[in-house]
PDB file of C-alpha atoms in Angstrom:
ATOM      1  CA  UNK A   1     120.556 213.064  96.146  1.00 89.00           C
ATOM      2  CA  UNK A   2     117.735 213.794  98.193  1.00 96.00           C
ATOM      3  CA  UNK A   3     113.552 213.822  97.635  1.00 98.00           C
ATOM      4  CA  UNK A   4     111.943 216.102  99.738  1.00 98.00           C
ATOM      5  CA  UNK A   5     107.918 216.815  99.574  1.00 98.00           C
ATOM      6  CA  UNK A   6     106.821 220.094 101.129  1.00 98.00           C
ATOM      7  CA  UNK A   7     103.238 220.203 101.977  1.00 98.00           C
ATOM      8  CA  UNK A   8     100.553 223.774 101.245  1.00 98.00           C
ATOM      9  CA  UNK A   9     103.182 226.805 101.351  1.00 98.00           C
ATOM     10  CA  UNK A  10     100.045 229.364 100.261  1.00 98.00           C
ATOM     11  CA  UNK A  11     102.610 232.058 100.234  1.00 97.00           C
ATOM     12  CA  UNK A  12     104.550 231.377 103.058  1.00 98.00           C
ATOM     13  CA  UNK A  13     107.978 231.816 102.222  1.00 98.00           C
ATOM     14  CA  UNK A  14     109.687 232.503 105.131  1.00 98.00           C
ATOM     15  CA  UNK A  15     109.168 229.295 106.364  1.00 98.00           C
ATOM     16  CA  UNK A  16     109.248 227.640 103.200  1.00 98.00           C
ATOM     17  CA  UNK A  17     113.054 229.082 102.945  1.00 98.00           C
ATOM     18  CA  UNK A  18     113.685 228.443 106.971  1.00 98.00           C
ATOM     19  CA  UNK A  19     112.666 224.268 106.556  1.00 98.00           C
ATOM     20  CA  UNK A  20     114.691 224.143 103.419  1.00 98.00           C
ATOM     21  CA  UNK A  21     117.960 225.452 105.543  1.00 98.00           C
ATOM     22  CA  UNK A  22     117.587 222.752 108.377  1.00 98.00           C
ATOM     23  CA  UNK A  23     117.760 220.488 105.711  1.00 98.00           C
ATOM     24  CA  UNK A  24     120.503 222.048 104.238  1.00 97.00           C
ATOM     25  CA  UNK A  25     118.637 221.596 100.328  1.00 98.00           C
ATOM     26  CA  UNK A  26     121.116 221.931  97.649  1.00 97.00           C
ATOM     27  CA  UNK A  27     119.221 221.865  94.162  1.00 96.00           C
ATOM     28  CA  UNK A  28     122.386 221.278  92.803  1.00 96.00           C
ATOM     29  CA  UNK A  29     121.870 217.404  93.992  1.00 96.00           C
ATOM     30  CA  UNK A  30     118.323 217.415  95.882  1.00 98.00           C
ATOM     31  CA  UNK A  31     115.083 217.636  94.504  1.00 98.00           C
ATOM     32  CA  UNK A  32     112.004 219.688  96.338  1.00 98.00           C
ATOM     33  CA  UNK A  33     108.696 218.004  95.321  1.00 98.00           C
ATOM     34  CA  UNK A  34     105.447 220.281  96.523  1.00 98.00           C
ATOM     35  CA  UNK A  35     101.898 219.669  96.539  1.00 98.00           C
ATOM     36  CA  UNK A  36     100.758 222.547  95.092  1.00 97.00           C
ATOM     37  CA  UNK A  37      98.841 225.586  96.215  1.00 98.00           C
ATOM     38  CA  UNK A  38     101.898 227.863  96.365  1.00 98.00           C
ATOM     39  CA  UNK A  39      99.996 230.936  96.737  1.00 98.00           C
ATOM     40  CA  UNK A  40      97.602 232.795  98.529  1.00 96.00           C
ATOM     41  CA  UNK A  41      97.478 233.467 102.314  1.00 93.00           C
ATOM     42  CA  UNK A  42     100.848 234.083 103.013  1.00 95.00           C
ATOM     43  CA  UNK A  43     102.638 237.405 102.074  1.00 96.00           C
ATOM     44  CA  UNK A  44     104.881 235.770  99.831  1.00 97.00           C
ATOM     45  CA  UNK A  45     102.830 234.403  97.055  1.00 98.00           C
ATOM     46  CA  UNK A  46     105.292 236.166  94.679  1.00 98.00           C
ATOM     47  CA  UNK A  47     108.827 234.960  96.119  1.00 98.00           C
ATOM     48  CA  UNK A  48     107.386 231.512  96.515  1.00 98.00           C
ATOM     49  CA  UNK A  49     106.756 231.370  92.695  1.00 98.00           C
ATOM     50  CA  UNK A  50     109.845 232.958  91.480  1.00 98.00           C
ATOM     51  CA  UNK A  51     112.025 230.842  93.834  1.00 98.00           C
ATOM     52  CA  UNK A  52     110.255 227.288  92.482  1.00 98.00           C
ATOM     53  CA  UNK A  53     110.870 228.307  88.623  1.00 98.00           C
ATOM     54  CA  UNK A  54     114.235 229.424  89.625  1.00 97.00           C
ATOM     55  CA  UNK A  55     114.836 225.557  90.900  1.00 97.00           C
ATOM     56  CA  UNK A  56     113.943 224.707  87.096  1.00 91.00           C
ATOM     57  CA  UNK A  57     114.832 220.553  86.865  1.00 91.00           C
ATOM     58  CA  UNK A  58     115.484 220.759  91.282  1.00 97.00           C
ATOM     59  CA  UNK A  59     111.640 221.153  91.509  1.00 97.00           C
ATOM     60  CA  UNK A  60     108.906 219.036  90.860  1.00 98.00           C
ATOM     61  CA  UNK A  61     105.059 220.360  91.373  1.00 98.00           C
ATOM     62  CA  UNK A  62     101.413 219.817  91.432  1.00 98.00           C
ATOM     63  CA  UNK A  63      98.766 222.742  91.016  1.00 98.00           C
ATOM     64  CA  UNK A  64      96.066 223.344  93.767  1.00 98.00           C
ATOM     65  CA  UNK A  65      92.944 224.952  93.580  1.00 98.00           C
ATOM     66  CA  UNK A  66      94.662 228.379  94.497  1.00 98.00           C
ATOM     67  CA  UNK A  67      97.069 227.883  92.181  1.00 98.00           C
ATOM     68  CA  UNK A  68      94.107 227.069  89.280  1.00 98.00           C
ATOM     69  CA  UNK A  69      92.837 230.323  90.774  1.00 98.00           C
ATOM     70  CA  UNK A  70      95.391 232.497  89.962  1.00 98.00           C
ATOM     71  CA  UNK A  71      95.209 232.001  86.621  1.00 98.00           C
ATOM     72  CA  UNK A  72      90.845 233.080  86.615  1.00 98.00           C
ATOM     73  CA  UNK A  73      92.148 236.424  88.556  1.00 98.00           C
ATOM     74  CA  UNK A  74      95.295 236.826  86.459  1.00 98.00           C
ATOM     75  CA  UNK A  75      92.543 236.348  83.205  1.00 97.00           C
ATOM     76  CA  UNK A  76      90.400 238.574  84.485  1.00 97.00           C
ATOM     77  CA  UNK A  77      87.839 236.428  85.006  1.00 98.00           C
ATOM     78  CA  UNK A  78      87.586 236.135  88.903  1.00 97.00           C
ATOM     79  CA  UNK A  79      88.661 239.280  91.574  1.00 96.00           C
ATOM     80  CA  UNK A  80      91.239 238.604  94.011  1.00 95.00           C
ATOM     81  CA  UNK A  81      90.134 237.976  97.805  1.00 94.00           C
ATOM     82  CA  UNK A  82      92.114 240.882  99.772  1.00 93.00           C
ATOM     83  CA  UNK A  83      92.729 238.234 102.300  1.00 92.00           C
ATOM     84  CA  UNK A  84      95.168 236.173  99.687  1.00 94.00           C
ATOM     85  CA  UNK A  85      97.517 238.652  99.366  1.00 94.00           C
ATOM     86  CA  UNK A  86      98.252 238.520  95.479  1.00 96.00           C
ATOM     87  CA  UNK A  87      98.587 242.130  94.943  1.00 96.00           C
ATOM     88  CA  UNK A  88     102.497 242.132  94.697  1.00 97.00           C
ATOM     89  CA  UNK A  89     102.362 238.922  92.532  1.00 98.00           C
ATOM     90  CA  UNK A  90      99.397 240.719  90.041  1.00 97.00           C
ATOM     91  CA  UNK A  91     101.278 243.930  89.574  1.00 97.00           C
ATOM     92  CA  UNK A  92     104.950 242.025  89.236  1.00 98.00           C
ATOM     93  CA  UNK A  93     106.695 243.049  85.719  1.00 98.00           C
ATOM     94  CA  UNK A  94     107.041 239.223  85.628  1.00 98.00           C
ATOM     95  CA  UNK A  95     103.706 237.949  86.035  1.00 98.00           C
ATOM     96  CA  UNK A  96     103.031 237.359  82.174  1.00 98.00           C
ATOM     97  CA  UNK A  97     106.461 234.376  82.240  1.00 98.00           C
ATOM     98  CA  UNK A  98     105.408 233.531  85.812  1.00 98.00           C
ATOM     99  CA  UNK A  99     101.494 232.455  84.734  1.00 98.00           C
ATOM    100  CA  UNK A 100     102.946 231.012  81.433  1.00 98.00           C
ATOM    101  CA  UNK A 101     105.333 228.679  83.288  1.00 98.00           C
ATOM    102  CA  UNK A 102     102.373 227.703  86.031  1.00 98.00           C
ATOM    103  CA  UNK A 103     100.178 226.558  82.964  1.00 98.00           C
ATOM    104  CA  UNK A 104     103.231 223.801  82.659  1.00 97.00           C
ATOM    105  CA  UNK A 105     102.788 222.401  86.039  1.00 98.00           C
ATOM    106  CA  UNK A 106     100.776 218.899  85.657  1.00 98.00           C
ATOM    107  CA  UNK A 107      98.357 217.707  88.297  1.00 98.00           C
ATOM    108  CA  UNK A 108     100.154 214.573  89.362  1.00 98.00           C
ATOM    109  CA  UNK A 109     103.943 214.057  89.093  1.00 98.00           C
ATOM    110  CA  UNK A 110     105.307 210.599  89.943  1.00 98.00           C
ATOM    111  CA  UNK A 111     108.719 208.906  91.146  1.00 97.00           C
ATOM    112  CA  UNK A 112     108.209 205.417  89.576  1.00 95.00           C
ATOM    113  CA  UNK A 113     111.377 203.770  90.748  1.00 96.00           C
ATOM    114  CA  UNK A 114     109.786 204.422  94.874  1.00 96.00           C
ATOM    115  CA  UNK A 115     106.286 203.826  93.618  1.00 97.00           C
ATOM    116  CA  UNK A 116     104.903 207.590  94.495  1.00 98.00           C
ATOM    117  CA  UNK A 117     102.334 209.755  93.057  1.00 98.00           C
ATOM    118  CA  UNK A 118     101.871 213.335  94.443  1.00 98.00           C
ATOM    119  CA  UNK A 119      98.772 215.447  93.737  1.00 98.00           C
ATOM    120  CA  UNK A 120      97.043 218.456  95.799  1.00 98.00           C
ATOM    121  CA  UNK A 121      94.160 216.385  97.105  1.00 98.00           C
ATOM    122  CA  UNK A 122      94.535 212.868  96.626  1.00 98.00           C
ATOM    123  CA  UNK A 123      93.474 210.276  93.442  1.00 98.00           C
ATOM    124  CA  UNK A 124      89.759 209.365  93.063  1.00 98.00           C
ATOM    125  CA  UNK A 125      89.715 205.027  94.140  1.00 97.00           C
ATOM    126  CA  UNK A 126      87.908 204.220  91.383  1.00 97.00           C
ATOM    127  CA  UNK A 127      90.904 205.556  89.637  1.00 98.00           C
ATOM    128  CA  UNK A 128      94.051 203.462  88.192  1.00 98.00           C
ATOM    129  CA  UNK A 129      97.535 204.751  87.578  1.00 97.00           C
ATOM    130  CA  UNK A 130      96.581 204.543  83.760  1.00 97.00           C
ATOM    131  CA  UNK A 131      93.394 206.623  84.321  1.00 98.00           C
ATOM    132  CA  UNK A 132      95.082 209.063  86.695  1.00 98.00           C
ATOM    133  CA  UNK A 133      97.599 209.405  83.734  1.00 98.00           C
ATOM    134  CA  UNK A 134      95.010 209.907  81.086  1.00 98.00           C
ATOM    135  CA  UNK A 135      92.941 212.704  82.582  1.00 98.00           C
ATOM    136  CA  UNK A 136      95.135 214.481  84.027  1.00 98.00           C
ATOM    137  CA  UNK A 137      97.558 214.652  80.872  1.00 98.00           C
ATOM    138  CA  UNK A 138      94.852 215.800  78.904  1.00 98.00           C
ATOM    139  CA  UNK A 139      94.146 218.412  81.644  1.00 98.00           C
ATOM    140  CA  UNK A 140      97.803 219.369  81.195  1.00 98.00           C
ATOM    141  CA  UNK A 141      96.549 219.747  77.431  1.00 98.00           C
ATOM    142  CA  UNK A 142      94.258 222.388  77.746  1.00 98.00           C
ATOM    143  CA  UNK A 143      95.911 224.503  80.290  1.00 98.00           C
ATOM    144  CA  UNK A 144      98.921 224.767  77.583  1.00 97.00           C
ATOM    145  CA  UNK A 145      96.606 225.754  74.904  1.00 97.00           C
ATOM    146  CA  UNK A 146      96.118 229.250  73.763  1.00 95.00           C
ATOM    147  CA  UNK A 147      92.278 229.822  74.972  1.00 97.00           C
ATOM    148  CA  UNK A 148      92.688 227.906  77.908  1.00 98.00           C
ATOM    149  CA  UNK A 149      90.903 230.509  79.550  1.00 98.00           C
ATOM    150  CA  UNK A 150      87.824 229.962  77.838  1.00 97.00           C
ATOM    151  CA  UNK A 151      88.175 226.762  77.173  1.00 97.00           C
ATOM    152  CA  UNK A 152      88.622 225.378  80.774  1.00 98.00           C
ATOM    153  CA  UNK A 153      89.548 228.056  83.387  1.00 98.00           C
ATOM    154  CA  UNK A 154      86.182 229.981  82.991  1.00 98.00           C
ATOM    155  CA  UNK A 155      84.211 226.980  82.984  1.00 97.00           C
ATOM    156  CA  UNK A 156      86.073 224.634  85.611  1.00 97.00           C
ATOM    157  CA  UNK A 157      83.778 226.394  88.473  1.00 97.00           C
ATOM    158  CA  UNK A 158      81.391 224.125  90.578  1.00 95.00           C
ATOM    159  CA  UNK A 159      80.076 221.321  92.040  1.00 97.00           C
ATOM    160  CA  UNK A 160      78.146 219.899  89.947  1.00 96.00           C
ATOM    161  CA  UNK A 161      80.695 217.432  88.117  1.00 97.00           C
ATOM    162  CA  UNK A 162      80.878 215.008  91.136  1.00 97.00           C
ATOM    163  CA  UNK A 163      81.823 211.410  89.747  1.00 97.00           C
ATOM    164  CA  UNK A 164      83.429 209.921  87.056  1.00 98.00           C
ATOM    165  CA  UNK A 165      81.966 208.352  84.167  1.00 96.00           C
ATOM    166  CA  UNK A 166      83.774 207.873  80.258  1.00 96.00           C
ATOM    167  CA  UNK A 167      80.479 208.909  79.308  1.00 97.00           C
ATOM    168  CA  UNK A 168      81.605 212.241  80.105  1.00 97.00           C
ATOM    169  CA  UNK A 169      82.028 214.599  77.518  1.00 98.00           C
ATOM    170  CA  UNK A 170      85.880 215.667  77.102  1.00 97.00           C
ATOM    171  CA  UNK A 171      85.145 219.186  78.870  1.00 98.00           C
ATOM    172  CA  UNK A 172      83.415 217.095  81.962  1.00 98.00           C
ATOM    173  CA  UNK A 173      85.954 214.897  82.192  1.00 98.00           C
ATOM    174  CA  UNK A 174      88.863 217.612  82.641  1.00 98.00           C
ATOM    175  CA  UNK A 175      86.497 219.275  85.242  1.00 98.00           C
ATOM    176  CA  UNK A 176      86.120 216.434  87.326  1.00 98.00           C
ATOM    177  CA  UNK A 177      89.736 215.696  87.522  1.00 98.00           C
ATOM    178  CA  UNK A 178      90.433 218.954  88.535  1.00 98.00           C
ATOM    179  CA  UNK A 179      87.763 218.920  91.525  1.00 98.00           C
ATOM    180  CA  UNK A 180      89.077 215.566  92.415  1.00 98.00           C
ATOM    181  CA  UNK A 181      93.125 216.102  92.043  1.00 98.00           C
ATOM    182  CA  UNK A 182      92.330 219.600  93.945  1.00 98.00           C
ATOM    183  CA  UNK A 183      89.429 219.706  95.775  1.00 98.00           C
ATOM    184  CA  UNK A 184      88.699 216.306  96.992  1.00 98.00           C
ATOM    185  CA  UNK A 185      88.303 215.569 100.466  1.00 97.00           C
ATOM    186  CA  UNK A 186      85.254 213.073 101.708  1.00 97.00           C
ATOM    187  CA  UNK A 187      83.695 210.784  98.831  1.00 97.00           C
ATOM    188  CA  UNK A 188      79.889 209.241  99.535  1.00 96.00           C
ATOM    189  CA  UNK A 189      79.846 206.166  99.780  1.00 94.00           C
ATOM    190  CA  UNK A 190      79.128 205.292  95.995  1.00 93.00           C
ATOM    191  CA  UNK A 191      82.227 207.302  95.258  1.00 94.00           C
ATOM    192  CA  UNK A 192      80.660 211.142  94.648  1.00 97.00           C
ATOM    193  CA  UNK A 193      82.733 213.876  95.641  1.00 98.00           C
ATOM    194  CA  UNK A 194      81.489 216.029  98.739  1.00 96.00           C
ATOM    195  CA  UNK A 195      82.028 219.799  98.683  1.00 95.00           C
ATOM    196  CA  UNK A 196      80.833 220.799 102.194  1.00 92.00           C
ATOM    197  CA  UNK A 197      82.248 218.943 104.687  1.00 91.00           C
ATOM    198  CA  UNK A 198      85.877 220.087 105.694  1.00 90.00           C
ATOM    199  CA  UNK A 199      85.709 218.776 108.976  1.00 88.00           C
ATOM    200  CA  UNK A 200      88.499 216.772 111.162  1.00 87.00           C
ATOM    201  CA  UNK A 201      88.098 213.075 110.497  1.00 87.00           C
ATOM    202  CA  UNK A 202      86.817 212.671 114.260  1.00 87.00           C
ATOM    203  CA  UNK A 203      84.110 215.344 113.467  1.00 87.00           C
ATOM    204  CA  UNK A 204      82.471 214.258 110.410  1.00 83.00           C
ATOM    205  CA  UNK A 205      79.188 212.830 111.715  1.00 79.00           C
ATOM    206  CA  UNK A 206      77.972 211.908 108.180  1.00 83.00           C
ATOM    207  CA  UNK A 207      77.578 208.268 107.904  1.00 83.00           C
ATOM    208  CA  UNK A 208      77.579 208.378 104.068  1.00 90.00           C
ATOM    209  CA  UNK A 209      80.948 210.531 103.778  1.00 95.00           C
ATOM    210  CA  UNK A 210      83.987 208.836 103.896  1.00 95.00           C
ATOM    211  CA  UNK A 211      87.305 210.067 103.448  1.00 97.00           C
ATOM    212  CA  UNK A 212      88.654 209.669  99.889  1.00 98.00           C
ATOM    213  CA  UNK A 213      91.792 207.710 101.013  1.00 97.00           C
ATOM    214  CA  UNK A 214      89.401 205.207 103.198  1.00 95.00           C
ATOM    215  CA  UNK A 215      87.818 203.888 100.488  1.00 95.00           C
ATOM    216  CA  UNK A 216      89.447 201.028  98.304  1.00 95.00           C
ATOM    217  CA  UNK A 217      91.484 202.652  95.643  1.00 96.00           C
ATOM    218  CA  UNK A 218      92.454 200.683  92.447  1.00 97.00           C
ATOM    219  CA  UNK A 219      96.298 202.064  92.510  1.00 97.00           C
ATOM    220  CA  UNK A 220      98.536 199.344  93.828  1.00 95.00           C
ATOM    221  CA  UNK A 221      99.330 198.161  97.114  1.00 93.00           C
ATOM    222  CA  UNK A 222     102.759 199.673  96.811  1.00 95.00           C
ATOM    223  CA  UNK A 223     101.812 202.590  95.907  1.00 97.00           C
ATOM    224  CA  UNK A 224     102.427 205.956  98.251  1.00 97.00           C
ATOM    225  CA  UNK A 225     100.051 209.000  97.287  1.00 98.00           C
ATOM    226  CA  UNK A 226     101.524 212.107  98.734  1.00 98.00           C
ATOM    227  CA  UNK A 227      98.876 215.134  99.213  1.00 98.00           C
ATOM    228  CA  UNK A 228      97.441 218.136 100.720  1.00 98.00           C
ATOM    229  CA  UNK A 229      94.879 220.513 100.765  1.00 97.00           C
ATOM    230  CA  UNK A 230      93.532 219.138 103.999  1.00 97.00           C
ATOM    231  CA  UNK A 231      94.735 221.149 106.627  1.00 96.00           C
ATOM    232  CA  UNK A 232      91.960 219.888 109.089  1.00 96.00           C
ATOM    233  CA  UNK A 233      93.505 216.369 109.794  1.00 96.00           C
ATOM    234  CA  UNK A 234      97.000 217.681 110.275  1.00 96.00           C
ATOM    235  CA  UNK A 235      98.637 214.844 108.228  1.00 96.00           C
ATOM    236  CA  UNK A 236      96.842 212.492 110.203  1.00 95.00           C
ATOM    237  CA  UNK A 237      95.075 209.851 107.764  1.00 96.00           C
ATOM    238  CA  UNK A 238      95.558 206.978 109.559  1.00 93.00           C
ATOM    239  CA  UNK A 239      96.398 205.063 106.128  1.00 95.00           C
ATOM    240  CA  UNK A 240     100.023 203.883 105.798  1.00 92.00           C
ATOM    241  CA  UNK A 241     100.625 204.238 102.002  1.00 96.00           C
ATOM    242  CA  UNK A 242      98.666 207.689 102.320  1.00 98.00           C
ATOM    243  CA  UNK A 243     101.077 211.034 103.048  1.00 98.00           C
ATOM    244  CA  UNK A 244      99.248 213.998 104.237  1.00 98.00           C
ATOM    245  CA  UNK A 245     101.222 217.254 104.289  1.00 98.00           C
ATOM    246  CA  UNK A 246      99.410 219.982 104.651  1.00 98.00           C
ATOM    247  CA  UNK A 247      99.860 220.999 107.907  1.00 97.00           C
ATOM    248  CA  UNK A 248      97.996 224.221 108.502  1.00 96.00           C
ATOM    249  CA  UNK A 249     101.055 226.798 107.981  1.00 96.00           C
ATOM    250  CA  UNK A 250      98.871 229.704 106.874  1.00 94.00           C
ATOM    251  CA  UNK A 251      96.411 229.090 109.424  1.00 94.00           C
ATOM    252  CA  UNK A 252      98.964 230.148 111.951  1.00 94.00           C
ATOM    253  CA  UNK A 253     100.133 226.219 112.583  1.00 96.00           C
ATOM    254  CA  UNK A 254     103.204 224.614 110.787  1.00 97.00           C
ATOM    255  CA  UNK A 255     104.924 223.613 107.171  1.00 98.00           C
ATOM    256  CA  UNK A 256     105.562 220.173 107.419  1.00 98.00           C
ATOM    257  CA  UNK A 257     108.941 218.868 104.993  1.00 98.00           C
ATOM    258  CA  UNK A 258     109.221 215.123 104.650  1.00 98.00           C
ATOM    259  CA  UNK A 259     112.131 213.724 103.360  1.00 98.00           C
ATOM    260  CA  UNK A 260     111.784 210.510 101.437  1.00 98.00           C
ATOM    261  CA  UNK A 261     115.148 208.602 101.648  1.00 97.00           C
ATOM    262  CA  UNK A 262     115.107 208.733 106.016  1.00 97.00           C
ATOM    263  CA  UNK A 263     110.999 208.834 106.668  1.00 97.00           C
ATOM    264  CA  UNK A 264     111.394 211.998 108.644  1.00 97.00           C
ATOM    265  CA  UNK A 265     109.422 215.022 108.574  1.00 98.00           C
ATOM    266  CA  UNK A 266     110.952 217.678 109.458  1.00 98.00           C
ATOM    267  CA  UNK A 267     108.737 220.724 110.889  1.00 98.00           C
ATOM    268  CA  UNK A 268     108.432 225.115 110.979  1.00 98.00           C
ATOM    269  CA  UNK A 269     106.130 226.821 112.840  1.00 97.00           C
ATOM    270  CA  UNK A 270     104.425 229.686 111.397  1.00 96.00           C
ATOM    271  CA  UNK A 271     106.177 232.697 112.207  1.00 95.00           C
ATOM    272  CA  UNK A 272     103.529 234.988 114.272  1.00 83.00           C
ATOM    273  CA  UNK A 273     104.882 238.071 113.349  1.00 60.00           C
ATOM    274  CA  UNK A 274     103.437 237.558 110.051  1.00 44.00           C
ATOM    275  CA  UNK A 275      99.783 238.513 109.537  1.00 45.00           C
ATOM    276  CA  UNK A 276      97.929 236.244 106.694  1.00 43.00           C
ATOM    277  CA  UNK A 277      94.572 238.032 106.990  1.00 39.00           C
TER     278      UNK A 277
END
């Protein structure tokens, strides 16, 4: 059997489909892990979503902020940028089972026995594996209830909810671990989440920021986090037990697949034929 993490396929299924056959993946015995934000960019938002619940048990996955997105436009409560490319995936006679099966996802998965956590953007430091299991489960909660819509979709917008505290009230506390598991990218120093700066690592010129995976984390040494959402760096964190994945495919760059058991990552360009905006 073999593990293979896929980093940000935002609709790009071609290349999704072209990595997984120089690989030669067989879900019958391997196991595609992927860091979430499956949609939105690429033309194939639909066909990327159909083909991971297809895999069923072969597929493991975390939800990114597009993916948390789809639901608010799918409720009705947000409109769909032209630029994502949704329409096909909106109007599909499927969409009802395809949302229904997304609101099963979790935001962390894990593969104890090689000490790995994957989640979109990374795991707050201040967090510990017990703590990262907590909040996020009880995410995982909400998005299964019946008004989770109300409940937590509709209000899980903004930046406001930028460090953690158990003084939080239950509602707070799911909101921050969704901007941290999916939107977190440079923490201040005393551990708040920053929303503005995307920049490269080299180009951050903010002596307070720092980025989430520099700081000292409370998960143990042996732990590997496996991410994305930071297409800036280009995988490049610099940290050895920190994976970055998300390689800039819909930006017109590459999908980067890493297989676990040999260390390699194995890479597709984006195919330039295909228009994402």
């Amino acid at each position: 059997m073999a593990n293979y993490f896929v980093g940000d396929i935002q609709g790009c299924f071609e290349e999704l489909t072209l990595l997984l056959k120089k690989v030669d993946f067989n879900p019958s015995k391997d196991c595609l892990w992927a860091v979430g934000d499956l949609v939105a960019r690429g033309p194939g938002s639909l066909e990327t979503l159909r083909f991971f619940k297809s895999l069923s048990g072969s597929a493991k996955i975390v939800l990114g902020n597009h993916d948390l997105h789809l639901m608010a436009i799918h409720g009705k409560l947000k409109r769909a940028n032209p630029k994502d490319h949704l329409g096909a995936l909106l109007a599909a006679n499927d969409i009802e089972n395809i949302i229904d099966w997304l609101r099963l996802q979790p935001l962390y998965q894990e593969l104890p026995e090689k000490n790995i956590i994957m989640t979109h953007a990374g795991v707050p430091p201040e967090w510990d594996l017990a703590t990262l299991r907590q909040q996020a489960n009880l995410v995982s909660h909400a998005l299964q209830s019946k008004d989770y819509l109300q409940d937590l979709i509709s209000q899980m917008y903004g930046n406001d909810i930028d460090q953690f505290s158990f003084a939080l009230s239950p509602l707070e506390k799911q909101i921050y671990c969704i901007n941290a598991l999916t939107r977190m990218r440079y923490l201040t120093l005393d551990g708040r989440l920053n929303f503005n700066c995307k920049s490269p690592l080299q180009d951050c010129n903010h002596a307070d920021l720092q980025p989430w995976f520099s700081q000292t984390s409370k998960l143990p040494d042996n732990y590997r986090v496996v991410f994305g959402h930071w297409a800036a760096i280009m995988g490049q964190t610099h940290v050895a037990n920190r994976l970055a994945l998300d390689t800039g495919c819909c930006w017109g760059e590459y999908m980067t697949l890493w297989h676990l058991e040999s260390d390699q990552k194995i890479l597709q360009p984006k195919l330039k034929d295909v228009k994402t905006s």
